[in-house]
PDB file of C-alpha atoms in Angstrom:
ATOM      1  CA  MET A 126      34.278 141.388 108.046  1.00 52.00           C
ATOM      2  CA  GLU A 127      31.767 144.132 108.726  1.00 48.00           C
ATOM      3  CA  LYS A 128      29.599 144.645 111.794  1.00 52.00           C
ATOM      4  CA  VAL A 129      26.188 143.079 111.341  1.00 49.00           C
ATOM      5  CA  ALA A 130      23.628 145.537 110.048  1.00 44.00           C
ATOM      6  CA  PRO A 131      19.852 144.913 110.007  1.00 45.00           C
ATOM      7  CA  SER A 132      20.016 144.275 106.249  1.00 45.00           C
ATOM      8  CA  CYS A 133      22.536 141.470 106.791  1.00 53.00           C
ATOM      9  CA  ARG A 134      20.392 139.860 109.489  1.00 51.00           C
ATOM     10  CA  ASP A 135      17.303 140.098 107.289  1.00 50.00           C
ATOM     11  CA  ARG A 136      19.155 138.741 104.296  1.00 50.00           C
ATOM     12  CA  SER A 137      20.136 135.566 106.133  1.00 47.00           C
ATOM     13  CA  MET A 138      16.507 134.797 106.989  1.00 47.00           C
ATOM     14  CA  VAL A 139      14.633 135.411 103.737  1.00 50.00           C
ATOM     15  CA  CYS A 140      15.213 131.984 102.167  1.00 64.00           C
ATOM     16  CA  ASP A 141      12.808 129.197 103.142  1.00 64.00           C
ATOM     17  CA  ASP A 142      15.508 126.607 102.397  1.00 71.00           C
ATOM     18  CA  THR A 143      18.137 128.003 104.786  1.00 79.00           C
ATOM     19  CA  VAL A 144      20.332 125.462 106.589  1.00 83.00           C
ATOM     20  CA  GLN A 145      22.895 126.335 109.232  1.00 86.00           C
ATOM     21  CA  ALA A 146      26.211 125.178 110.658  1.00 89.00           C
ATOM     22  CA  PHE A 147      27.786 126.226 113.945  1.00 90.00           C
ATOM     23  CA  GLY A 148      31.251 126.419 115.459  1.00 89.00           C
ATOM     24  CA  LEU A 149      33.091 127.687 118.527  1.00 88.00           C
ATOM     25  CA  LYS A 150      36.692 128.816 118.973  1.00 89.00           C
ATOM     26  CA  TYR A 151      38.188 129.409 122.424  1.00 86.00           C
ATOM     27  CA  ILE A 152      41.122 131.858 122.637  1.00 86.00           C
ATOM     28  CA  ALA A 153      43.106 130.766 125.694  1.00 83.00           C
ATOM     29  CA  VAL A 154      45.456 133.774 125.840  1.00 88.00           C
ATOM     30  CA  SER A 155      42.628 136.283 126.291  1.00 89.00           C
ATOM     31  CA  GLY A 156      40.017 133.958 127.794  1.00 88.00           C
ATOM     32  CA  THR A 157      37.541 134.975 125.076  1.00 91.00           C
ATOM     33  CA  TYR A 158      35.709 132.992 122.417  1.00 92.00           C
ATOM     34  CA  GLU A 159      34.240 133.355 118.944  1.00 92.00           C
ATOM     35  CA  PHE A 160      30.975 131.752 117.869  1.00 93.00           C
ATOM     36  CA  PHE A 161      30.444 131.051 114.162  1.00 92.00           C
ATOM     37  CA  LEU A 162      27.107 130.777 112.372  1.00 91.00           C
ATOM     38  CA  LEU A 163      27.004 129.806 108.697  1.00 90.00           C
ATOM     39  CA  ASN A 164      23.697 130.478 106.945  1.00 87.00           C
ATOM     40  CA  HIS A 165      23.271 128.697 103.623  1.00 87.00           C
ATOM     41  CA  CYS A 166      20.285 129.566 101.458  1.00 80.00           C
ATOM     42  CA  ALA A 167      19.967 126.437  99.335  1.00 68.00           C
ATOM     43  CA  PRO A 168      17.273 126.500  96.621  1.00 66.00           C
ATOM     44  CA  LYS A 169      17.366 123.222  94.696  1.00 64.00           C
ATOM     45  CA  SER A 170      17.436 124.620  91.152  1.00 61.00           C
ATOM     46  CA  LEU A 171      19.485 127.825  91.549  1.00 68.00           C
ATOM     47  CA  ALA A 172      22.932 128.912  92.636  1.00 69.00           C
ATOM     48  CA  SER A 173      22.932 129.393  96.402  1.00 77.00           C
ATOM     49  CA  GLU A 174      24.456 131.849  98.833  1.00 83.00           C
ATOM     50  CA  ALA A 175      26.373 131.230 102.064  1.00 85.00           C
ATOM     51  CA  ILE A 176      27.007 133.936 104.661  1.00 87.00           C
ATOM     52  CA  LEU A 177      29.306 133.515 107.658  1.00 88.00           C
ATOM     53  CA  MET A 178      28.416 135.459 110.807  1.00 90.00           C
ATOM     54  CA  THR A 179      30.814 135.662 113.766  1.00 91.00           C
ATOM     55  CA  TYR A 180      30.136 136.678 117.354  1.00 92.00           C
ATOM     56  CA  SER A 181      33.126 137.872 119.395  1.00 92.00           C
ATOM     57  CA  SER A 182      32.856 137.747 123.177  1.00 92.00           C
ATOM     58  CA  ALA A 183      35.714 140.272 123.394  1.00 91.00           C
ATOM     59  CA  SER A 184      33.627 142.997 121.737  1.00 91.00           C
ATOM     60  CA  SER A 185      30.137 141.521 122.335  1.00 92.00           C
ATOM     61  CA  GLN A 186      29.393 142.139 118.647  1.00 92.00           C
ATOM     62  CA  TRP A 187      28.353 140.174 115.592  1.00 92.00           C
ATOM     63  CA  PHE A 188      30.277 140.495 112.331  1.00 89.00           C
ATOM     64  CA  CYS A 189      29.092 139.509 108.862  1.00 87.00           C
ATOM     65  CA  GLY A 190      31.336 138.159 106.111  1.00 82.00           C
ATOM     66  CA  LEU A 191      30.929 138.652 102.386  1.00 79.00           C
ATOM     67  CA  PRO A 192      28.434 136.261 100.752  1.00 82.00           C
ATOM     68  CA  LEU A 193      29.800 133.284  98.848  1.00 81.00           C
ATOM     69  CA  ILE A 194      27.904 132.124  95.782  1.00 79.00           C
ATOM     70  CA  MET A 195      27.784 128.330  95.824  1.00 77.00           C
ATOM     71  CA  PRO A 196      27.317 126.105  92.751  1.00 73.00           C
ATOM     72  CA  VAL A 197      23.908 124.638  91.925  1.00 75.00           C
ATOM     73  CA  GLY A 198      23.261 121.497  93.975  1.00 76.00           C
ATOM     74  CA  CYS A 199      25.786 122.368  96.699  1.00 82.00           C
ATOM     75  CA  LYS A 200      24.525 121.942 100.268  1.00 85.00           C
ATOM     76  CA  LEU A 201      25.918 121.555 103.787  1.00 87.00           C
ATOM     77  CA  HIS A 202      26.801 117.960 104.682  1.00 86.00           C
ATOM     78  CA  ASN A 203      26.480 118.530 108.442  1.00 84.00           C
ATOM     79  CA  ASP A 204      25.950 121.346 110.933  1.00 86.00           C
ATOM     80  CA  THR A 205      29.523 121.711 112.207  1.00 88.00           C
ATOM     81  CA  ILE A 206      32.188 124.348 111.568  1.00 90.00           C
ATOM     82  CA  LEU A 207      35.708 123.702 112.875  1.00 91.00           C
ATOM     83  CA  SER A 208      38.483 126.216 113.493  1.00 91.00           C
ATOM     84  CA  TRP A 209      41.980 124.920 112.757  1.00 91.00           C
ATOM     85  CA  ASN A 210      45.227 126.579 111.716  1.00 89.00           C
ATOM     86  CA  SER A 211      43.526 130.022 111.419  1.00 87.00           C
ATOM     87  CA  ARG A 212      40.909 128.722 108.974  1.00 91.00           C
ATOM     88  CA  LEU A 213      37.317 127.537 109.329  1.00 92.00           C
ATOM     89  CA  TYR A 214      36.427 124.146 107.825  1.00 93.00           C
ATOM     90  CA  SER A 215      33.002 122.834 106.831  1.00 92.00           C
ATOM     91  CA  LEU A 216      31.754 119.770 104.937  1.00 92.00           C
ATOM     92  CA  TRP A 217      29.501 120.085 101.890  1.00 91.00           C
ATOM     93  CA  MET A 218      27.790 117.833  99.351  1.00 87.00           C
ATOM     94  CA  ARG A 219      28.098 118.749  95.663  1.00 85.00           C
ATOM     95  CA  LYS A 220      26.343 116.525  93.139  1.00 80.00           C
ATOM     96  CA  GLY A 221      26.454 113.646  95.607  1.00 81.00           C
ATOM     97  CA  ILE A 222      30.168 114.057  96.368  1.00 87.00           C
ATOM     98  CA  ILE A 223      31.569 115.263  99.697  1.00 91.00           C
ATOM     99  CA  VAL A 224      33.769 118.364  99.481  1.00 90.00           C
ATOM    100  CA  ILE A 225      35.479 120.559 102.089  1.00 92.00           C
ATOM    101  CA  PHE A 226      35.555 124.346 102.097  1.00 89.00           C
ATOM    102  CA  ALA A 227      38.040 126.336 104.197  1.00 90.00           C
ATOM    103  CA  PHE A 228      37.344 129.979 105.046  1.00 86.00           C
ATOM    104  CA  LEU A 229      39.965 132.672 105.680  1.00 83.00           C
ATOM    105  CA  ARG A 230      39.630 136.470 105.368  1.00 76.00           C
ATOM    106  CA  ASP A 231      36.379 136.477 103.379  1.00 73.00           C
ATOM    107  CA  THR A 232      37.778 133.856 100.978  1.00 79.00           C
ATOM    108  CA  TRP A 233      36.567 130.273 100.571  1.00 81.00           C
ATOM    109  CA  THR A 234      38.988 127.612  99.332  1.00 84.00           C
ATOM    110  CA  GLU A 235      38.125 124.034  98.387  1.00 87.00           C
ATOM    111  CA  VAL A 236      40.238 121.416 100.181  1.00 89.00           C
ATOM    112  CA  GLU A 237      40.722 118.015  98.577  1.00 87.00           C
ATOM    113  CA  VAL A 238      39.197 115.079 100.430  1.00 90.00           C
ATOM    114  CA  PRO A 239      41.282 111.913 100.970  1.00 90.00           C
ATOM    115  CA  THR A 240      41.903 109.889  97.815  1.00 85.00           C
ATOM    116  CA  LEU A 241      40.300 106.438  97.712  1.00 88.00           C
ATOM    117  CA  GLU A 242      40.946 103.532  95.407  1.00 86.00           C
ATOM    118  CA  TYR A 243      38.111 102.750  92.945  1.00 84.00           C
ATOM    119  CA  PRO A 244      35.359 101.622  93.426  1.00 84.00           C
ATOM    120  CA  LEU A 245      35.426 103.028  96.975  1.00 87.00           C
ATOM    121  CA  THR A 246      34.083 106.488  97.732  1.00 88.00           C
ATOM    122  CA  LEU A 247      33.363 108.676 100.744  1.00 90.00           C
ATOM    123  CA  LEU A 248      29.692 108.252 101.723  1.00 89.00           C
ATOM    124  CA  LYS A 249      29.677 110.016 105.097  1.00 89.00           C
ATOM    125  CA  ALA A 250      32.228 112.229 106.813  1.00 92.00           C
ATOM    126  CA  PHE A 251      32.833 114.148 110.036  1.00 92.00           C
ATOM    127  CA  LEU A 252      35.585 116.593 110.966  1.00 93.00           C
ATOM    128  CA  MET A 253      37.071 117.054 114.418  1.00 92.00           C
ATOM    129  CA  VAL A 254      40.050 118.797 115.998  1.00 91.00           C
ATOM    130  CA  VAL A 255      41.991 116.623 118.445  1.00 92.00           C
ATOM    131  CA  SER A 256      45.193 117.702 120.223  1.00 89.00           C
ATOM    132  CA  GLY A 257      45.762 120.521 117.759  1.00 89.00           C
ATOM    133  CA  SER A 258      45.289 118.482 114.555  1.00 92.00           C
ATOM    134  CA  LEU A 259      42.358 118.248 112.138  1.00 94.00           C
ATOM    135  CA  TYR A 260      40.971 114.747 111.560  1.00 95.00           C
ATOM    136  CA  MET A 261      38.297 113.293 109.320  1.00 94.00           C
ATOM    137  CA  VAL A 262      36.225 110.238 110.216  1.00 94.00           C
ATOM    138  CA  GLY A 263      34.897 108.826 106.967  1.00 92.00           C
ATOM    139  CA  GLY A 264      32.344 106.170 106.144  1.00 91.00           C
ATOM    140  CA  VAL A 265      33.643 104.426 103.033  1.00 92.00           C
ATOM    141  CA  GLY A 266      31.731 102.222 100.592  1.00 87.00           C
ATOM    142  CA  PRO A 267      31.441 101.278  96.899  1.00 84.00           C
ATOM    143  CA  VAL A 268      30.302 104.020  94.500  1.00 74.00           C
ATOM    144  CA  TRP A 269      27.069 102.153  93.715  1.00 67.00           C
ATOM    145  CA  HIS A 270      25.985 102.654  97.340  1.00 53.00           C
ATOM    146  CA  HIS A 271      25.169 106.226  96.309  1.00 54.00           C
ATOM    147  CA  ASN A 272      22.045 104.742  94.725  1.00 54.00           C
ATOM    148  CA  ASN A 273      21.235 102.824  97.884  1.00 53.00           C
ATOM    149  CA  TYR A 274      18.484 104.383  99.978  1.00 52.00           C
ATOM    150  CA  GLN A 275      20.442 103.995 103.215  1.00 58.00           C
ATOM    151  CA  GLU A 276      23.939 104.585 101.805  1.00 66.00           C
ATOM    152  CA  GLN A 277      25.531 102.616 104.629  1.00 76.00           C
ATOM    153  CA  PRO A 278      29.357 102.444 104.599  1.00 85.00           C
ATOM    154  CA  THR A 279      31.176  99.122 104.515  1.00 88.00           C
ATOM    155  CA  THR A 280      34.145 100.403 106.534  1.00 91.00           C
ATOM    156  CA  ILE A 281      35.287 103.455 108.489  1.00 93.00           C
ATOM    157  CA  ARG A 282      38.630 105.193 108.133  1.00 95.00           C
ATOM    158  CA  ILE A 283      40.336 108.056 109.952  1.00 96.00           C
ATOM    159  CA  TRP A 284      42.613 110.607 108.259  1.00 96.00           C
ATOM    160  CA  LYS A 285      44.733 113.482 109.549  1.00 96.00           C
ATOM    161  CA  LEU A 286      45.225 116.725 107.605  1.00 94.00           C
ATOM    162  CA  LEU A 287      48.929 117.514 107.384  1.00 91.00           C
ATOM    163  CA  ALA A 288      50.301 120.852 108.587  1.00 81.00           C
ATOM    164  CA  LEU A 289      50.235 122.541 105.170  1.00 78.00           C
ATOM    165  CA  GLY A 290      46.515 121.846 104.959  1.00 76.00           C
ATOM    166  CA  ASP A 291      46.482 120.317 101.474  1.00 79.00           C
ATOM    167  CA  GLU A 292      47.173 116.593 102.019  1.00 88.00           C
ATOM    168  CA  TRP A 293      45.579 113.858 104.130  1.00 94.00           C
ATOM    169  CA  GLU A 294      47.426 111.044 105.888  1.00 94.00           C
ATOM    170  CA  GLU A 295      45.497 107.874 106.741  1.00 95.00           C
ATOM    171  CA  VAL A 296      45.671 107.087 110.455  1.00 96.00           C
ATOM    172  CA  THR A 297      43.742 103.828 110.698  1.00 96.00           C
ATOM    173  CA  THR A 298      40.902 101.679 109.396  1.00 96.00           C
ATOM    174  CA  MET A 299      38.338 100.448 111.888  1.00 95.00           C
ATOM    175  CA  PRO A 300      38.862  96.697 112.527  1.00 95.00           C
ATOM    176  CA  PHE A 301      36.212  94.433 111.007  1.00 93.00           C
ATOM    177  CA  LEU A 302      34.808  93.137 114.312  1.00 94.00           C
ATOM    178  CA  VAL A 303      34.650  96.649 115.784  1.00 93.00           C
ATOM    179  CA  PHE A 304      32.878  97.885 112.658  1.00 93.00           C
ATOM    180  CA  ARG A 305      30.266  95.108 112.874  1.00 92.00           C
ATOM    181  CA  GLU A 306      29.485  96.088 116.452  1.00 90.00           C
ATOM    182  CA  PHE A 307      29.501  99.754 115.426  1.00 90.00           C
ATOM    183  CA  GLU A 308      26.813  98.993 112.814  1.00 86.00           C
ATOM    184  CA  GLN A 309      24.601  97.429 115.484  1.00 85.00           C
ATOM    185  CA  CYS A 310      25.053 100.177 118.094  1.00 82.00           C
ATOM    186  CA  ILE A 311      25.445 103.383 116.076  1.00 82.00           C
ATOM    187  CA  ASP A 312      23.498 104.618 113.063  1.00 79.00           C
ATOM    188  CA  PHE A 313      25.950 106.506 110.860  1.00 78.00           C
ATOM    189  CA  ASP A 314      23.204 108.950 109.860  1.00 76.00           C
ATOM    190  CA  PHE A 315      22.950 110.147 113.461  1.00 79.00           C
ATOM    191  CA  VAL A 316      26.513 109.705 114.693  1.00 83.00           C
ATOM    192  CA  GLN A 317      28.218 112.505 116.612  1.00 84.00           C
ATOM    193  CA  CYS A 318      32.004 112.811 116.703  1.00 86.00           C
ATOM    194  CA  TRP A 319      34.243 114.792 119.005  1.00 87.00           C
ATOM    195  CA  GLY A 320      37.718 114.565 120.482  1.00 88.00           C
ATOM    196  CA  LYS A 321      39.598 115.458 123.663  1.00 87.00           C
ATOM    197  CA  ASN A 322      43.036 114.701 125.112  1.00 89.00           C
ATOM    198  CA  GLY A 323      44.077 112.505 122.189  1.00 92.00           C
ATOM    199  CA  VAL A 324      40.900 110.391 122.186  1.00 93.00           C
ATOM    200  CA  MET A 325      38.128 110.372 119.559  1.00 94.00           C
ATOM    201  CA  TYR A 326      34.541 109.651 120.560  1.00 92.00           C
ATOM    202  CA  MET A 327      31.685 108.444 118.330  1.00 90.00           C
ATOM    203  CA  LYS A 328      28.112 108.270 119.536  1.00 86.00           C
ATOM    204  CA  GLY A 329      24.702 107.610 118.000  1.00 79.00           C
ATOM    205  CA  LEU A 330      21.161 107.867 119.347  1.00 73.00           C
ATOM    206  CA  LEU A 331      21.791 105.168 121.955  1.00 74.00           C
ATOM    207  CA  MET A 332      23.999 105.583 125.008  1.00 77.00           C
ATOM    208  CA  ASP A 333      26.913 103.502 123.682  1.00 84.00           C
ATOM    209  CA  ILE A 334      30.103 105.429 122.859  1.00 89.00           C
ATOM    210  CA  LEU A 335      32.991 104.132 120.751  1.00 92.00           C
ATOM    211  CA  MET A 336      36.415 105.559 121.608  1.00 94.00           C
ATOM    212  CA  PHE A 337      39.625 105.544 119.572  1.00 96.00           C
ATOM    213  CA  ASP A 338      42.875 106.450 121.336  1.00 96.00           C
ATOM    214  CA  LEU A 339      45.250 108.130 118.878  1.00 95.00           C
ATOM    215  CA  ARG A 340      48.242 107.499 121.149  1.00 94.00           C
ATOM    216  CA  THR A 341      47.795 103.729 121.489  1.00 94.00           C
ATOM    217  CA  ASN A 342      45.793 103.028 118.295  1.00 94.00           C
ATOM    218  CA  GLU A 343      43.194 101.179 120.406  1.00 95.00           C
ATOM    219  CA  TRP A 344      39.398 100.980 120.097  1.00 96.00           C
ATOM    220  CA  LYS A 345      37.202 100.711 123.177  1.00 94.00           C
ATOM    221  CA  TRP A 346      33.471 100.742 123.945  1.00 91.00           C
ATOM    222  CA  LEU A 347      31.720 102.608 126.737  1.00 86.00           C
ATOM    223  CA  LYS A 348      28.372 100.879 127.136  1.00 76.00           C
ATOM    224  CA  LYS A 349      25.011 102.248 128.307  1.00 68.00           C
ATOM    225  CA  LEU A 350      26.079 105.583 129.743  1.00 63.00           C
ATOM    226  CA  SER A 351      22.690 106.890 130.808  1.00 60.00           C
ATOM    227  CA  THR A 352      24.038 110.322 131.762  1.00 56.00           C
ATOM    228  CA  VAL A 353      25.265 111.186 128.253  1.00 51.00           C
ATOM    229  CA  TYR A 354      22.611 112.862 126.113  1.00 53.00           C
ATOM    230  CA  CYS A 355      22.464 113.365 122.359  1.00 50.00           C
ATOM    231  CA  PHE A 356      22.616 116.673 120.521  1.00 49.00           C
ATOM    232  CA  SER A 357      24.469 118.559 123.267  1.00 50.00           C
ATOM    233  CA  LEU A 358      27.494 120.824 123.121  1.00 51.00           C
ATOM    234  CA  ILE A 359      30.140 120.566 125.840  1.00 50.00           C
ATOM    235  CA  PHE A 360      32.496 123.541 126.087  1.00 51.00           C
ATOM    236  CA  GLU A 361      35.300 123.862 128.641  1.00 50.00           C
ATOM    237  CA  PRO A 362      36.450 127.532 128.722  1.00 49.00           C
ATOM    238  CA  SER A 363      39.612 127.163 130.783  1.00 45.00           C
ATOM    239  CA  LEU A 364      43.243 127.956 130.105  1.00 41.00           C
ATOM    240  CA  SER A 365      44.102 124.275 130.528  1.00 42.00           C
ATOM    241  CA  ALA A 366      41.459 123.087 128.045  1.00 41.00           C
ATOM    242  CA  MET A 367      42.791 120.962 125.176  1.00 41.00           C
ATOM    243  CA  ALA A 368      40.857 119.553 122.244  1.00 39.00           C
TER     244      ALA A 368
END
């Protein structure tokens, strides 16, 4: 990566259809962090360009990666970048299908999503790092739900990416009764997912939070937590911090 020059900053702002994704990596050994900003210029009828910019607290400088030309119709699926196993992961939509791109040393590699039995497909997805492993929370439904205006999943599954980074292992499927309550309390279009100390958290626009404990394979609700606000980032920069 090169240090950010004015031309790079200007280049990332010229497109009216720019969307962005963000990520944060804490380096415990040095007590420093890196902040990632992915700018994707996404015109609907042309090939698009994605540029990754990185801020290092160690040097107090921004660095700009080489641009990646994306296929026509490819766009960011959500605004999150995750750092795992020395690579950066982001979710994209390509022709209505969710894909994953991993970034390492100015190179983007497509990572296969979990395989589903027909007619099921992945309608929504979220990535999170929990206790040193990369997980995907996926909203699964029949392929014809792609033509449905709301595209609401009929079940939710959780997968774990194995150490080599090229194969997913299914962890669990959300129980039917939990899923029915999830539908009533959390809109999948606005859900936020994060993990800490072996527990996954899922939250929508309301104050209800659904937890899944990876150690005990148990689901639990936290109801009406008025002190938890949406669209916030919680970062714990301490040597004892664990995702």
